[in-house]
Every structure is written in C-alpha cells, then in structure tokens.
mmCIF file of C-alpha atoms in Angstrom:
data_model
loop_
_atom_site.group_PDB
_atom_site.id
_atom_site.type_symbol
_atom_site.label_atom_id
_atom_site.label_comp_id
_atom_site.label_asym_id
_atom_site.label_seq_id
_atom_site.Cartn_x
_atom_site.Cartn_y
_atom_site.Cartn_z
ATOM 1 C CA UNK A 1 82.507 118.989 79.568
ATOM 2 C CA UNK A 2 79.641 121.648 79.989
ATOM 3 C CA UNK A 3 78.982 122.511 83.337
ATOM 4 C CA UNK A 4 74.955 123.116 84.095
ATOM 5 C CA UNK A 5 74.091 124.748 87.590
ATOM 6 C CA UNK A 6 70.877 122.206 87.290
ATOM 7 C CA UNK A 7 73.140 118.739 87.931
ATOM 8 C CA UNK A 8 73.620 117.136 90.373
ATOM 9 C CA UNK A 9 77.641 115.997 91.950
ATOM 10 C CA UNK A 10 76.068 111.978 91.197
ATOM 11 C CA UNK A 11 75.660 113.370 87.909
ATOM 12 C CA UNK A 12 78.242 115.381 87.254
ATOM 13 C CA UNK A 13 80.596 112.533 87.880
ATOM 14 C CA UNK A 14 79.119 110.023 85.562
ATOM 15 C CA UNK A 15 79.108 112.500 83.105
ATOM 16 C CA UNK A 16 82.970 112.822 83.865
ATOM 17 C CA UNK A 17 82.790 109.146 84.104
ATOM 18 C CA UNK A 18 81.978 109.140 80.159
ATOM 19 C CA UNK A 19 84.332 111.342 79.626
ATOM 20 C CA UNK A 20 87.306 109.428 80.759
ATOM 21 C CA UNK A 21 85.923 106.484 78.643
ATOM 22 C CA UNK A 22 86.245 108.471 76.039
ATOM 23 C CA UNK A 23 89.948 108.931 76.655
ATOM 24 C CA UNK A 24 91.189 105.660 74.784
ATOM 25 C CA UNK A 25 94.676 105.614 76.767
ATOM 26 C CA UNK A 26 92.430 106.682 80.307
ATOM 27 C CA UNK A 27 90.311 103.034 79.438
ATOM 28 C CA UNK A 28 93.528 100.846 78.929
ATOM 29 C CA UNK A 29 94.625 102.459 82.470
ATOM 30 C CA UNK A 30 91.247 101.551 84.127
ATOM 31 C CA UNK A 31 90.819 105.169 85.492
ATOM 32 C CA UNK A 32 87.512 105.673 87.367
ATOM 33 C CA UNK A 33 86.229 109.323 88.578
ATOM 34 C CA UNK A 34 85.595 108.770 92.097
ATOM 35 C CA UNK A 35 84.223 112.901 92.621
ATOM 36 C CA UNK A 36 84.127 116.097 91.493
ATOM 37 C CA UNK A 37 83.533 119.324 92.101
ATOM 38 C CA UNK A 38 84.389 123.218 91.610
ATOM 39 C CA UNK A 39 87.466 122.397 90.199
ATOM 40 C CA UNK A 40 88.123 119.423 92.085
ATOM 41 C CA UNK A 41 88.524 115.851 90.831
ATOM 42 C CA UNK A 42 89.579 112.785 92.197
ATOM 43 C CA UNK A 43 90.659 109.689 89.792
ATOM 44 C CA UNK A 44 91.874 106.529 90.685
ATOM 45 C CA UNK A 45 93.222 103.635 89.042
ATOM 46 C CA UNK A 46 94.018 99.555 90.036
ATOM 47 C CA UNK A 47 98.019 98.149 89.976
ATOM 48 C CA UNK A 48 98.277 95.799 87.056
ATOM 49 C CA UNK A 49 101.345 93.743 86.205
ATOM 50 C CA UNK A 50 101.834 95.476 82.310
ATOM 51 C CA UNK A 51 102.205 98.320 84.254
ATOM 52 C CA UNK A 52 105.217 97.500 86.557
ATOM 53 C CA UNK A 53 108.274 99.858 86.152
ATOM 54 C CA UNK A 54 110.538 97.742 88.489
ATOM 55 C CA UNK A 55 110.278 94.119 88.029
ATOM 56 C CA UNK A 56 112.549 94.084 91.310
ATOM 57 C CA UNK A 57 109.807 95.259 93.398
ATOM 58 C CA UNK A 58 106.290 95.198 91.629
ATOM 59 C CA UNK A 59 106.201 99.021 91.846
ATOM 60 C CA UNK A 60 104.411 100.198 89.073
ATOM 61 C CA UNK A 61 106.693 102.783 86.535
ATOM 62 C CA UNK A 62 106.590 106.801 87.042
ATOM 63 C CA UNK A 63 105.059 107.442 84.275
ATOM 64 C CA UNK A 64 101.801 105.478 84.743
ATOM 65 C CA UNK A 65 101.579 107.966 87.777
ATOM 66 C CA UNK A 66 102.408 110.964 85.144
ATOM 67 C CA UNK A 67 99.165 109.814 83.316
ATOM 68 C CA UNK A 68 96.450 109.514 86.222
ATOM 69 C CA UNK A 69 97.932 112.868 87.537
ATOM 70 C CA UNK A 70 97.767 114.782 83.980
ATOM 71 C CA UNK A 71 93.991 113.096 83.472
ATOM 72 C CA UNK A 72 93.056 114.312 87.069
ATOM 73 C CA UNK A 73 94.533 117.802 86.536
ATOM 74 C CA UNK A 74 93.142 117.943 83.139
ATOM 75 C CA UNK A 75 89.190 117.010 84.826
ATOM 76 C CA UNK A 76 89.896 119.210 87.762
ATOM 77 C CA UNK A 77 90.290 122.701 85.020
ATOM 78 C CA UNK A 78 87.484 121.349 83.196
ATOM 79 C CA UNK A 79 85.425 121.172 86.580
ATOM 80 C CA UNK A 80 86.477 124.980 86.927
ATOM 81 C CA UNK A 81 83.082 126.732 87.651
ATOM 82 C CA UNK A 82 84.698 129.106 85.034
ATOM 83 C CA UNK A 83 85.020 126.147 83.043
ATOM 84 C CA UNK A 84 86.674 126.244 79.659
ATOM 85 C CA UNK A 85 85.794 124.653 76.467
ATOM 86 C CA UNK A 86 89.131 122.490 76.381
ATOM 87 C CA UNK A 87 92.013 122.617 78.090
ATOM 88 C CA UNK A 88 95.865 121.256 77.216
ATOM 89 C CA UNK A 89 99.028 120.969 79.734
ATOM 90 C CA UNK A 90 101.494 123.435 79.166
ATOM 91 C CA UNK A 91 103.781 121.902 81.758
ATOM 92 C CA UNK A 92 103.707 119.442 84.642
ATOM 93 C CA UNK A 93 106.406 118.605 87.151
ATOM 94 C CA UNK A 94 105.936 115.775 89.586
ATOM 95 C CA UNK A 95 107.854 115.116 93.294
ATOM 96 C CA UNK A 96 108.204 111.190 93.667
ATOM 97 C CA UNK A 97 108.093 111.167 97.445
ATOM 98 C CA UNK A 98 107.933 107.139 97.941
ATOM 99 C CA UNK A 99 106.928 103.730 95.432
ATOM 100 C CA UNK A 100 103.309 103.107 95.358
ATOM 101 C CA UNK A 101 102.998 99.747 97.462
ATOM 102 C CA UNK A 102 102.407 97.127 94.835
ATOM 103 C CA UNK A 103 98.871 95.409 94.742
ATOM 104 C CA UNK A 104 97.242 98.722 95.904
ATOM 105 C CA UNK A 105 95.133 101.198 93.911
ATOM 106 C CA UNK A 106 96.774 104.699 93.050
ATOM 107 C CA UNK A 107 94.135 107.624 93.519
ATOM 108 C CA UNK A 108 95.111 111.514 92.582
ATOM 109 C CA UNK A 109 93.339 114.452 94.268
ATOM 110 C CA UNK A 110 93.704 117.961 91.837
ATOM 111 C CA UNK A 111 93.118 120.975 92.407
ATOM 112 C CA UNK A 112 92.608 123.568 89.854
ATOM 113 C CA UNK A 113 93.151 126.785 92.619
ATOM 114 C CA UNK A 114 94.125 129.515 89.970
ATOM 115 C CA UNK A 115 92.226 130.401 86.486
ATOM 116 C CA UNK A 116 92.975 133.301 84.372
ATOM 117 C CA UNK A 117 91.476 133.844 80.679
ATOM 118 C CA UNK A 118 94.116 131.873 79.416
ATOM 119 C CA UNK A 119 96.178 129.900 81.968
ATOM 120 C CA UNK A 120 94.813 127.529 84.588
ATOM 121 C CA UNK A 121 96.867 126.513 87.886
ATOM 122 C CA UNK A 122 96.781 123.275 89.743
ATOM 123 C CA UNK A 123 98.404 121.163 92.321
ATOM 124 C CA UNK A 124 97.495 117.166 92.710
ATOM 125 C CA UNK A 125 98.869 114.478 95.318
ATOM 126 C CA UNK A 126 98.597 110.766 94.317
ATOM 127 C CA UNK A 127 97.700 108.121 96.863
ATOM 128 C CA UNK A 128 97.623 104.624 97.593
ATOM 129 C CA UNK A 129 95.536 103.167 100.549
ATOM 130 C CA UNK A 130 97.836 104.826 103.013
ATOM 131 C CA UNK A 131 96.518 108.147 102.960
ATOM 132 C CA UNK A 132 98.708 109.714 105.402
ATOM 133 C CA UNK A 133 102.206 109.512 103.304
ATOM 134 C CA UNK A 134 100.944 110.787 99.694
ATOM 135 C CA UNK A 135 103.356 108.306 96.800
ATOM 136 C CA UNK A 136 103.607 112.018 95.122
ATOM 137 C CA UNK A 137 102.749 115.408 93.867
ATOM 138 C CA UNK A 138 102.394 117.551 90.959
ATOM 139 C CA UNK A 139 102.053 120.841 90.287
ATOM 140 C CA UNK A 140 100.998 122.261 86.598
ATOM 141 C CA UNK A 141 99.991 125.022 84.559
ATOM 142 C CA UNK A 142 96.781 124.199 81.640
ATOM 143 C CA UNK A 143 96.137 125.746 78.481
ATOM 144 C CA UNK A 144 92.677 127.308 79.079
ATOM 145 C CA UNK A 145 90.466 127.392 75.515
ATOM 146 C CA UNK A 146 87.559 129.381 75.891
ATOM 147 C CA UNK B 1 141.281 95.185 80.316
ATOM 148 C CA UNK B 2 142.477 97.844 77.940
ATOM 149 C CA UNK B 3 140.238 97.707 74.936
ATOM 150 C CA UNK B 4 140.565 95.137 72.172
ATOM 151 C CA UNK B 5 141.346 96.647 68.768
ATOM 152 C CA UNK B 6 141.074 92.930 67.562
ATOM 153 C CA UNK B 7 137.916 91.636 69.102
ATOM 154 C CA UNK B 8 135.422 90.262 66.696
ATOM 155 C CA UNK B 9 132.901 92.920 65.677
ATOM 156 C CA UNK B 10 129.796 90.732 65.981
ATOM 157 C CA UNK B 11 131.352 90.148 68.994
ATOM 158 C CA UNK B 12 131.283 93.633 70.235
ATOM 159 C CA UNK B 13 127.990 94.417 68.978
ATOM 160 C CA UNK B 14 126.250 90.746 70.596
ATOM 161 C CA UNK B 15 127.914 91.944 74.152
ATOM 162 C CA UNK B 16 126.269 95.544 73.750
ATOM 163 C CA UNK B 17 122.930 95.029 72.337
ATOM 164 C CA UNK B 18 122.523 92.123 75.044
ATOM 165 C CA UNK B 19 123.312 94.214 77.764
ATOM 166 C CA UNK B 20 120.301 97.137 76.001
ATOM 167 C CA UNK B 21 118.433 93.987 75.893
ATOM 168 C CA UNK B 22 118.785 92.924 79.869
ATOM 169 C CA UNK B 23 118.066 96.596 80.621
ATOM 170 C CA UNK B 24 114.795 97.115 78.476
ATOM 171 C CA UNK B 25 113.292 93.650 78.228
ATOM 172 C CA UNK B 26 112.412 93.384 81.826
ATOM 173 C CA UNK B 27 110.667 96.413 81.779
ATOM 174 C CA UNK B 28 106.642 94.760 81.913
ATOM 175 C CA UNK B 29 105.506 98.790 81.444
ATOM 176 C CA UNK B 30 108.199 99.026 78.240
ATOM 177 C CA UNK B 31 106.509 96.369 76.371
ATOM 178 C CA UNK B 32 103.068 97.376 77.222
ATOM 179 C CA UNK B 33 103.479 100.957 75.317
ATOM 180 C CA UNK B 34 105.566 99.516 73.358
ATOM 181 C CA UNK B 35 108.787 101.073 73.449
ATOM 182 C CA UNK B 36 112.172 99.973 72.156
ATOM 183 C CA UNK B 37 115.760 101.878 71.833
ATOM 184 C CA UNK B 38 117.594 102.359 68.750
ATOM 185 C CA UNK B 39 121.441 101.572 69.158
ATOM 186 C CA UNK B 40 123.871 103.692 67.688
ATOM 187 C CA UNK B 41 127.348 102.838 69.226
ATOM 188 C CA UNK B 42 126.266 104.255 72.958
ATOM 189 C CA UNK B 43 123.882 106.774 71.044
ATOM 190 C CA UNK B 44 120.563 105.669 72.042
ATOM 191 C CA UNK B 45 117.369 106.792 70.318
ATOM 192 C CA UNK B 46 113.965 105.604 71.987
ATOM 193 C CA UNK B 47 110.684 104.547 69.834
ATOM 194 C CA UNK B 48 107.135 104.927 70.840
ATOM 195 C CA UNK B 49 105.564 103.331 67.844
ATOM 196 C CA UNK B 50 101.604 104.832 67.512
ATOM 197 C CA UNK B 51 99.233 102.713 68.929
ATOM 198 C CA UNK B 52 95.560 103.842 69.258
ATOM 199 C CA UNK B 53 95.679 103.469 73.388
ATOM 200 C CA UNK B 54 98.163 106.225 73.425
ATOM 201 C CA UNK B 55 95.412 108.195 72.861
ATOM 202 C CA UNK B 56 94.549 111.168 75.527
ATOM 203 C CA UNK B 57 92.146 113.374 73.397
ATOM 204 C CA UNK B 58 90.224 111.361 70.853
ATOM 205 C CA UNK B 59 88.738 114.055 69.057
ATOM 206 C CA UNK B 60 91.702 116.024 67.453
ATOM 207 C CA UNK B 61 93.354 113.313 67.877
ATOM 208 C CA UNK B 62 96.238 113.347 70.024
ATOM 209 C CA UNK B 63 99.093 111.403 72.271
ATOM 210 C CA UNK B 64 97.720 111.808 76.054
ATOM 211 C CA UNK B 65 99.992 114.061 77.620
ATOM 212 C CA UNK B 66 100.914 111.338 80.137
ATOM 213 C CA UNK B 67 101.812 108.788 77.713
ATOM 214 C CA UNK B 68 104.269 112.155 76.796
ATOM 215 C CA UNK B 69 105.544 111.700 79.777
ATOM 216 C CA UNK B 70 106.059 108.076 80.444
ATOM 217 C CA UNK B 71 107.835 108.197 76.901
ATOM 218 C CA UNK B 72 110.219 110.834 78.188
ATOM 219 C CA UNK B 73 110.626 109.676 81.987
ATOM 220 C CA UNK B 74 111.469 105.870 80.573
ATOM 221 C CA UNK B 75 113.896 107.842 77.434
ATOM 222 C CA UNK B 76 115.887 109.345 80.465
ATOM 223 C CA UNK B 77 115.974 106.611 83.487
ATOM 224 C CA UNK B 78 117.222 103.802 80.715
ATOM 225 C CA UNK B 79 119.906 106.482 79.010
ATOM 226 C CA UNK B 80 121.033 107.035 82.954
ATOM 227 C CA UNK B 81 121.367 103.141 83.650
ATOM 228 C CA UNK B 82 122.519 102.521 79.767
ATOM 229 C CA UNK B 83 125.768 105.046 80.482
ATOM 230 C CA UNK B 84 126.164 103.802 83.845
ATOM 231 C CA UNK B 85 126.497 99.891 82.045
ATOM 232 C CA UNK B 86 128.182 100.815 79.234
ATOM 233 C CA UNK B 87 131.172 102.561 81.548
ATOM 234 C CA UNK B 88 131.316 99.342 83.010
ATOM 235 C CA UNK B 89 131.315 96.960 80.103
ATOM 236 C CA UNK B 90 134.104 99.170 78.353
ATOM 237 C CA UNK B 91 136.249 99.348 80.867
ATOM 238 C CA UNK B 92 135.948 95.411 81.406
ATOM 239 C CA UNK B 93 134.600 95.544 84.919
ATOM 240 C CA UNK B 94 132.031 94.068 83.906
ATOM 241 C CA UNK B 95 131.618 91.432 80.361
ATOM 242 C CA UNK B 96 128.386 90.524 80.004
ATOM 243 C CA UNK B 97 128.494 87.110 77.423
ATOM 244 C CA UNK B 98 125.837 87.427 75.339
ATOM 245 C CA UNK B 99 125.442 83.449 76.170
ATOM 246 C CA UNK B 100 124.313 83.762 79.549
ATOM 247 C CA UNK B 101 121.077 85.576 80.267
ATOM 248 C CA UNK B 102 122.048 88.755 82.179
ATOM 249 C CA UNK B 103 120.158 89.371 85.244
ATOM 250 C CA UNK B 104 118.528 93.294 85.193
ATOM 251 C CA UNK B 105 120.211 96.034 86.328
ATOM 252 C CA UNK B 106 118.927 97.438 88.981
ATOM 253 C CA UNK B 107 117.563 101.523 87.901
ATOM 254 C CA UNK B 108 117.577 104.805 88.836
ATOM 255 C CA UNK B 109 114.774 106.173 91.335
ATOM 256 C CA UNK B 110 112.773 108.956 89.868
ATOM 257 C CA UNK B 111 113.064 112.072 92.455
ATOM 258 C CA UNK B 112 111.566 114.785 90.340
ATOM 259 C CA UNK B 113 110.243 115.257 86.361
ATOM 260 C CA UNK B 114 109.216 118.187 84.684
ATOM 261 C CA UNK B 115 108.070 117.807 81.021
ATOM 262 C CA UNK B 116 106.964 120.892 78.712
ATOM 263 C CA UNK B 117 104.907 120.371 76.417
ATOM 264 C CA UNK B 118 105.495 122.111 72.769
ATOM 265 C CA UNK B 119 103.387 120.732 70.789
ATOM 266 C CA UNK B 120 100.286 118.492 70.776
ATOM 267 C CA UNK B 121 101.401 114.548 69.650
ATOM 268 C CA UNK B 122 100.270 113.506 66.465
ATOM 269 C CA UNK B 123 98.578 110.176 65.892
ATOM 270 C CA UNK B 124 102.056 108.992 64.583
ATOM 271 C CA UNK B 125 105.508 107.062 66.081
ATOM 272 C CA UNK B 126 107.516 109.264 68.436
ATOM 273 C CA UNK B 127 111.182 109.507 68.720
ATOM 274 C CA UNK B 128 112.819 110.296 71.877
ATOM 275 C CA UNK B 129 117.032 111.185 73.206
ATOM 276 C CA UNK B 130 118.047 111.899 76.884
ATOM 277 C CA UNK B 131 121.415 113.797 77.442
ATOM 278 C CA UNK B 132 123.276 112.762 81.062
ATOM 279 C CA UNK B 133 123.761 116.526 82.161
ATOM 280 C CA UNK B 134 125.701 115.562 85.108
ATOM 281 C CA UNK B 135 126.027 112.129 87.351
ATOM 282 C CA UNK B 136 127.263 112.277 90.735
ATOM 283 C CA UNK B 137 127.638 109.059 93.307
ATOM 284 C CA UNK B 138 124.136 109.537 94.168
ATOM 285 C CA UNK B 139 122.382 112.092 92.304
ATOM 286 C CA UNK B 140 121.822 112.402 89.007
ATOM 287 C CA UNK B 141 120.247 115.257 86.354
ATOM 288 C CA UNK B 142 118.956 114.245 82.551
ATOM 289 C CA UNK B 143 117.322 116.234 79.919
ATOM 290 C CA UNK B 144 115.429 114.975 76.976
ATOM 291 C CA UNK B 145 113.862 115.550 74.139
ATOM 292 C CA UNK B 146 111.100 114.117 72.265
ATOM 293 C CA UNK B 147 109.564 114.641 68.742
ATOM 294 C CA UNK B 148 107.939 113.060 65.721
ATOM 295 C CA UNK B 149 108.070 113.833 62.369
ATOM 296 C CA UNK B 150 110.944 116.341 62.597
ATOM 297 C CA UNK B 151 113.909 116.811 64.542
ATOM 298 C CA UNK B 152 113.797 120.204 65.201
ATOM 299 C CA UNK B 153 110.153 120.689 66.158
ATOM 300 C CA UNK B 154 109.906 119.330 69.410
ATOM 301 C CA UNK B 155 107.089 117.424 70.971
ATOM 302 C CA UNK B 156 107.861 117.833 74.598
ATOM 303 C CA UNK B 157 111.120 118.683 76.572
ATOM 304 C CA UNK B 158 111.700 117.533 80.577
ATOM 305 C CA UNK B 159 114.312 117.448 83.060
ATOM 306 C CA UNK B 160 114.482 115.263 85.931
ATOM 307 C CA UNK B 161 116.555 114.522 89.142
ATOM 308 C CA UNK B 162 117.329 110.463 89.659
ATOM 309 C CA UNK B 163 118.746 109.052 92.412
ATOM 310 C CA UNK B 164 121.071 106.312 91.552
ATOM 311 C CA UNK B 165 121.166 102.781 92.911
ATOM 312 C CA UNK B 166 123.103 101.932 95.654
ATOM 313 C CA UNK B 167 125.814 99.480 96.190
#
C-alpha cells in the first residue's frame, strides 16, 4: 500500500478497503476498514456461528481475535507515514481480558507508535460495542521491508 | 479401577478416540479451518489441512499469520483439556462408553498467547504439538510448536497462560 500525500483519509481507506479483499482469509472473516491514518487503523469484523470457540457460550474462539488483531497491526505499519513496502509479524502476544459478548461485532484499534529501518512496534485493543471494557490487547513487533 | 491388562483393545481405542471426538467435534471454529488431531496413544498431533482461505498474503503466497495463530492457540487449549480427560478416563473416574454421546467438556480460558513467527507458511498442510509445561488447580502454561514440511524447521512457536475450568 503506497502512501500519496495527494489522498484523501475517504480514500485512503477504500484503498485499504481493497486491500483487505485481497487478503483471501481477511474476506472469509468479513473484515471491513472502518479508518486510517498515520499509522493508525481500525478493522472490524461481525460474530458468525463457524466462528464460535465455545459452543457453551456463543463466544467466538481466540484465535479469530488473533486474526483481526494481526490484519489491523499489519494495516496500521503499512499506514506508517514512513511506510514500508511490506511488512511480516515477527511476534505477537495477546492479553484476553474478557469473552467478546456473542451477537456483537469485534473491532481492533492499532497503533504502529515505533518504526526503525527494520523493525516496526505496535500495540492494538479489540472491542465489542462496549467500548469502555476492551475484550483484549496485543502488543507486536513487524518485519519492516523497505 | 486399576487398569485392565485384559480389556478389549478396540475397546480401549473406541473409549479414547470418542472422548478426542466429544472434545474437538463441538468446536463450530475447528471445523470451519478445518482442523483435526492425530491420536497416538495420548500423543496428539494437530492438522491444518491447506485450504485457499487460510490465505493472509496472496501474492507470495502465504498462511495469514492469524490463521498461525488460531492453529497454535486451538493445538494448545485442546492438548490442555485432552490431558486433563485422559487423567480422568485412565484412572476410571470417569468411562466415557463410546455408546452414549458424550456431552463437551467444558475448556480452558485463554489468559495470554504469544506466538513467534519463524518462518512464513507455505501454501501447504500444517502440523502442530503442544507440550503441558506445568498445570496447577487453576492456572495453567503450554508451549507449542508448529511446522510443515519438516520437523525441525519450525513455522511458528507460542506460549500461553490458560486458566482452567472450574468445578
């Protein structure tokens, strides 16, 4: 994802928005950009039932969450104003602070707030629709390919 | 109930792959990527067969890094509950009859999971094994491993911190 001084944010994130589309396994999650900016992205995604982790409670598995944040992470280095060409996770670790309530749409906020010539640094909360207790949060280190 | 030197082997091996079954199979996420467990005695080796929705970076190609993950996270929490029912089932507190339909267990709540990643995932299946490093009351801690085509080149690594069910 190029970054041109000339866009605008509306089309910056349709431009992102193709770019998730691209992502096959991004698609069969639904993922939608919702913004982005200096690297900043925000990327949510609707509960499903082929996604449930416990049948018990309708809570949908860890590791769907492990996806939208590594996606969101991955746009929010490529949204870097000193943007690289590619970018890969080296590592990601992620805090499980409470079940996403079933039925409700999972969003993740990253923030890319480090970049060296090689090594990008980010942090990213998920959320459902109560914003004030965030389901969890990640923190990661990015491959950056110039 | 000491163990049965005598009992039937099909027996044995109905009452234990029914149990992996109860575990797995009501797992809607599971089926979805596609995932299944190997059984080796209580050795347990997980399969991500390749499917073209695993896909995170279409133009190399390669496994999406949280598909990686998922794999991993779902390798660890079913080894955790897997040793947890298999201590039980041995030891005859519990005899699951592969008759009956086994209700699920209930499983391990994530608390933390780190992954590494090695190496970028081929367009191919994936092999996974998660190693109980210790299991407390409440807490446990599991490391696993994932790769493809060989053993000793590693996909991904992670460790993560479960808390265990209750009661």
């Amino acid at each position: 994802m190029d970054r041109d001084a000339g866009m605008s944010d509306s089309d910056q994130t349709r431009i992102a928005q193709q770019f998730i589309e691209a992502i096959p396994h991004a698609r069969a999650l639904g993922m939608r950009v919702d913004a982005l900016g200096a690297g900043m992205a925000t990327i949510s995604m609707p509960w499903a039932e082929h996604l449930v982790g416990d049948p018990r409670s309708g809570v949908v598995h860890g590791g769907v969450v492990s996806a939208l944040m590594d996606t969101c992470c991955g746009a929010a280095v490529m949204a870097h104003p000193e943007g690289p060409a590619s970018t890969a996770t080296i590592d990601l670790r992620i805090d499980y602070m409470r079940s996403a309530t079933k039925g409700q749409r999972i969003t993740a906020r990253a923030e890319c707030y480090h970049i060296t010539r090689t090594v990008a640094f980010v942090r990213a909360v998920a959320l459902d629709q109560d914003e004030d207790r965030p389901v969890a949060a990640a923190t990661g280190a990015f491959t950056v390919e110039r | 109930m000491a163990m049965d030197r005598r009992e039937p082997l099909d027996q044995i091996k109905s009452r234990r792959d029914s149990a992996l079954s109860a575990l797995v199979s009501g797992v809607p996420y599971l089926a979805w990527l596609g995932i299944r467990f190997d059984r080796r005695g209580d050795e347990l080796t997980a399969i991500l067969p390749y499917d073209e929705k695993l896909i995170g970076n279409p133009l190399l190609p390669a496994l999406h890094g949280g598909v990686t993950a998922a794999f991993l996270e779902t390798t660890a929490i079913i080894e955790l509950a897997w040793t947890a029912m298999w201590e039980d089932m041995e030891s005859g507190r519990a005899v699951p009859d592969a008759a009956v339909a086994i209700a699920p267990p209930r499983l391990p709540k994530t608390i933390d999971f780190t992954v590494d990643y090695l190496r970028s995932g081929l367009p191919r299946d994936a092999y996974a094994r998660a190693r109980v490093v210790r299991s407390g009351r409440r807490y446990a801690s599991v490391q696993v491993e994932a790769w493809q085509d060989n053993r000793s080149r590693l996909l991904a690594q992670a460790t993560g911190h479960f808390l265990m069910p209750q009661g």
